[in-house]
PDB file of C-alpha atoms in Angstrom:
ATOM      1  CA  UNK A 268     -59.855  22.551 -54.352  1.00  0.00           C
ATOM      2  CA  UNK A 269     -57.026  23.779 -51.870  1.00  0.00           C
ATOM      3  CA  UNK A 270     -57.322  24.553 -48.238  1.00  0.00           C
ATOM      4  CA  UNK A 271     -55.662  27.424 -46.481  1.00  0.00           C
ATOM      5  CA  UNK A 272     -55.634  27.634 -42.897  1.00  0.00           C
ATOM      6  CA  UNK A 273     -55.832  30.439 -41.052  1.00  0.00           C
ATOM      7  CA  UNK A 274     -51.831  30.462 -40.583  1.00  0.00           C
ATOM      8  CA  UNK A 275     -51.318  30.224 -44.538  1.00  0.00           C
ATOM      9  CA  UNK A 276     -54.041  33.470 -45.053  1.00  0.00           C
ATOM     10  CA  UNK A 277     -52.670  35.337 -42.569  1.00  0.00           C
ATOM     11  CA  UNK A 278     -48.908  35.288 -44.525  1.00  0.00           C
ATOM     12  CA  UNK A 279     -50.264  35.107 -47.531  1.00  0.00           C
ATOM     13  CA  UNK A 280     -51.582  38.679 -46.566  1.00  0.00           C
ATOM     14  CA  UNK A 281     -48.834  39.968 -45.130  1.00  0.00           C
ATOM     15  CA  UNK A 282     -47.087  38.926 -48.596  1.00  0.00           C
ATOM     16  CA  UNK A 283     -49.443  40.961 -50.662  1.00  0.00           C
ATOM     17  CA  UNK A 284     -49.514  43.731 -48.195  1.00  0.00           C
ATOM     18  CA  UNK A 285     -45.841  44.377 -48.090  1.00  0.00           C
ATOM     19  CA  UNK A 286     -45.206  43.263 -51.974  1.00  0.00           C
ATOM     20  CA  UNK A 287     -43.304  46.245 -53.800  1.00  0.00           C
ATOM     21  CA  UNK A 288     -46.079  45.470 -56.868  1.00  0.00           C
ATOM     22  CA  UNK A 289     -49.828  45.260 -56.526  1.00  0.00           C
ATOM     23  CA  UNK A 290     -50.758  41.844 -56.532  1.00  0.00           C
ATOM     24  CA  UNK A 291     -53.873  40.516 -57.163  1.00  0.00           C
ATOM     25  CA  UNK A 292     -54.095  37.118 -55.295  1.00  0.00           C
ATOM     26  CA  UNK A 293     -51.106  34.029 -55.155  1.00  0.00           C
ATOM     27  CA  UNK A 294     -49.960  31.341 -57.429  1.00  0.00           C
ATOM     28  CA  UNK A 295     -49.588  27.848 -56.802  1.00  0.00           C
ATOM     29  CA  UNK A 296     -48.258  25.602 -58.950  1.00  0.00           C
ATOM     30  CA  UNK A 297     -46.431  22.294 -59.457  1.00  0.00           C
ATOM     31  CA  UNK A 298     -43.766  21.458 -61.936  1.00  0.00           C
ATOM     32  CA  UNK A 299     -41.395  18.747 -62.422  1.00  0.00           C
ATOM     33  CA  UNK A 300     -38.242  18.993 -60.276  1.00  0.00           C
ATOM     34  CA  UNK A 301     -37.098  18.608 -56.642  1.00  0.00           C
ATOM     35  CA  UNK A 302     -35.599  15.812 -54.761  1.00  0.00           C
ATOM     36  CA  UNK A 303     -38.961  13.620 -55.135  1.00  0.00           C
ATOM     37  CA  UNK A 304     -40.107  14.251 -58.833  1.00  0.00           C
ATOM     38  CA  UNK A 305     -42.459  17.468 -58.271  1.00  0.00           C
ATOM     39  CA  UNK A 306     -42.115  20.485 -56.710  1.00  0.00           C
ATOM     40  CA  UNK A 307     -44.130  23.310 -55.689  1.00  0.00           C
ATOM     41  CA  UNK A 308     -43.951  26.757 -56.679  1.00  0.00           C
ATOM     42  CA  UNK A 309     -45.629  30.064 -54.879  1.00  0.00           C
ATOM     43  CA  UNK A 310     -45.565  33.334 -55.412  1.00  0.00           C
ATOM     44  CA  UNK A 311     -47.570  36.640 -55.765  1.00  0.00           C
ATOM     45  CA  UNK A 312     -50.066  37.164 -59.352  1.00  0.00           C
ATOM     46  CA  UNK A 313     -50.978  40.012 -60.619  1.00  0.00           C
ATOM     47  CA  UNK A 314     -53.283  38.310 -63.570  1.00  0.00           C
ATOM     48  CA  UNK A 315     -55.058  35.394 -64.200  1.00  0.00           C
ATOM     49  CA  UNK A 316     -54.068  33.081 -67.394  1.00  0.00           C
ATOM     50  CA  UNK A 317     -55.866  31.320 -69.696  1.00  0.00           C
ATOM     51  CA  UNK A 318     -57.145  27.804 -68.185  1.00  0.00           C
ATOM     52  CA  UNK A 319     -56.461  29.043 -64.309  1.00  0.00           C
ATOM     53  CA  UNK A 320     -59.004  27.955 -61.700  1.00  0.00           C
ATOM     54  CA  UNK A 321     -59.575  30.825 -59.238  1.00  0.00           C
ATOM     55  CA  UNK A 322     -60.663  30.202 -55.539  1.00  0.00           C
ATOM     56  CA  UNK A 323     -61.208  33.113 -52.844  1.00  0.00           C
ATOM     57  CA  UNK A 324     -60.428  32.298 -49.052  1.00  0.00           C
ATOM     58  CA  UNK A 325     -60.757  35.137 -46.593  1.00  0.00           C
ATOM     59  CA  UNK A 326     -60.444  37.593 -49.689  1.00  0.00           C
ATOM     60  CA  UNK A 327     -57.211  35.972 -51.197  1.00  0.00           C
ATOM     61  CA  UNK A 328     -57.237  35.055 -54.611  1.00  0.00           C
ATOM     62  CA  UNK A 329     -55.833  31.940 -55.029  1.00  0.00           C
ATOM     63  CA  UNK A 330     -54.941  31.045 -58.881  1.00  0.00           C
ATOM     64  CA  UNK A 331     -53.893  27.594 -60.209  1.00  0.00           C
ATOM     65  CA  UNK A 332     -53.336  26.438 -63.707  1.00  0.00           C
ATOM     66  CA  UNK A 333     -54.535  23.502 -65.317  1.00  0.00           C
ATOM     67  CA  UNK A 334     -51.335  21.384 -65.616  1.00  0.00           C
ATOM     68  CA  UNK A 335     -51.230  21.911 -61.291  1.00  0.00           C
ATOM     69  CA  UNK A 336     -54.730  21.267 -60.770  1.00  0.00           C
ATOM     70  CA  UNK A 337     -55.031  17.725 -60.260  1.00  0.00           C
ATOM     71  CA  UNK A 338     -51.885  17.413 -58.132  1.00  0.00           C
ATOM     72  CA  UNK A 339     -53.063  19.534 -55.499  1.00  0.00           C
ATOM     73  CA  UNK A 340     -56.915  18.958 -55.828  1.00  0.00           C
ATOM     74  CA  UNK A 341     -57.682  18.530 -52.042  1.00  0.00           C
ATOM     75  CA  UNK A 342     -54.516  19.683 -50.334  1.00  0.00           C
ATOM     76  CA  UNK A 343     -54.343  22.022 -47.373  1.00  0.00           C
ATOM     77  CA  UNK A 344     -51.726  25.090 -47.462  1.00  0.00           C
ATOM     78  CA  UNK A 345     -50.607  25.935 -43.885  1.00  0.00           C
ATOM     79  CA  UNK A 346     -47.624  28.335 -42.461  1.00  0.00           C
ATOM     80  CA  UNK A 347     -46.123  27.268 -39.686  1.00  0.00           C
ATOM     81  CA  UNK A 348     -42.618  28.906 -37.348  1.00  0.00           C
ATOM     82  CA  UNK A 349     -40.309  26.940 -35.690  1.00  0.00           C
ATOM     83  CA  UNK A 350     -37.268  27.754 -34.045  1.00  0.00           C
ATOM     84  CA  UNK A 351     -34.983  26.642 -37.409  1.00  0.00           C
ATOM     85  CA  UNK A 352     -37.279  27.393 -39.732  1.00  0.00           C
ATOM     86  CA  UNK A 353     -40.707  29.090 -40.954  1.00  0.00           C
ATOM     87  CA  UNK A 354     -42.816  28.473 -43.982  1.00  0.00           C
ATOM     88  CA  UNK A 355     -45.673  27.037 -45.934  1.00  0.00           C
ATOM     89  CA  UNK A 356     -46.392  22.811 -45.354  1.00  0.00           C
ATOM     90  CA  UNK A 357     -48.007  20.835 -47.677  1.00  0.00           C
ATOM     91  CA  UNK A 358     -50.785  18.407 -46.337  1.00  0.00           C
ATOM     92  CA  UNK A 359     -51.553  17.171 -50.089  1.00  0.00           C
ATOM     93  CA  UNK A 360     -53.485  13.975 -50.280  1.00  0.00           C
ATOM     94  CA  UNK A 361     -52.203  13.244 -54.279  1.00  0.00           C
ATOM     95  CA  UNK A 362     -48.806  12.898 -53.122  1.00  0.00           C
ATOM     96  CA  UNK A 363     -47.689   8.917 -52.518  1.00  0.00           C
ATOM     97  CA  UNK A 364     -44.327  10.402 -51.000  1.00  0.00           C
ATOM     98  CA  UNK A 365     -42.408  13.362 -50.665  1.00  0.00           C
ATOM     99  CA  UNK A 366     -38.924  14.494 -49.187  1.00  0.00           C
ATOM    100  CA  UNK A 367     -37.178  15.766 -46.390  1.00  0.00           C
ATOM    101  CA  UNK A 368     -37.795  19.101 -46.804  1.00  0.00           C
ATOM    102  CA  UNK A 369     -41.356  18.849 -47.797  1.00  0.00           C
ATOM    103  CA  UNK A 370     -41.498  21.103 -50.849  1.00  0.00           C
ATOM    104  CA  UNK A 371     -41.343  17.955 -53.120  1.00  0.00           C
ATOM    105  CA  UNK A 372     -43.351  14.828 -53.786  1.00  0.00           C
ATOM    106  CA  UNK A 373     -43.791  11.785 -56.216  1.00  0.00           C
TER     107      UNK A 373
END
């Protein structure tokens, strides 16, 4: 379903190695917002909810729920640092556009 490259597992598990909680795995989803009409949103999990689809790439859990699922079926996840700015890009084939900054799409 989504793609992480080795970039995007390698923060991902510096995330859930420094995280102040014990995490279980990370959380994407997409909800209506942002500059384009949908935005993503990441972050550490701790449990799965009802109607989640769980992946596992290079021993990260990675949860989605069923609202997100068809709007990133197929994407790729990668991290990437620049010299103004570091963090996860969105290669996500559902998307007919998305802005500026990336973190939003129609």
């Amino acid at each position: 379903m989504i793609t992480l490259t080795d970039n995007a597992v390698a923060a991902v598990k510096t995330a859930l190695s420094s995280a102040s909680e014990q995490a279980e795995g990370f959380r994407i989803m997409v909800q209506t917002g942002g500059c384009a009409g949908f935005k993503y949103i990441m972050g550490l999990e701790s449990v799965s909810r009802q109607g989640d689809v769980i992946t596992e790439t290079d021993g990260i859990k990675l949860f989605v729920d069923a609202d997100s699922q068809p709007h990133v079926a197929g994407m790729t996840v990668d991290f990437v640092t620049g010299l103004d700015s570091s963090g996860f890009v969105f290669d996500n084939p559902n998307a007919r556009d998305k802005c500026g900054c990336g973190k939003s799409f129609s």
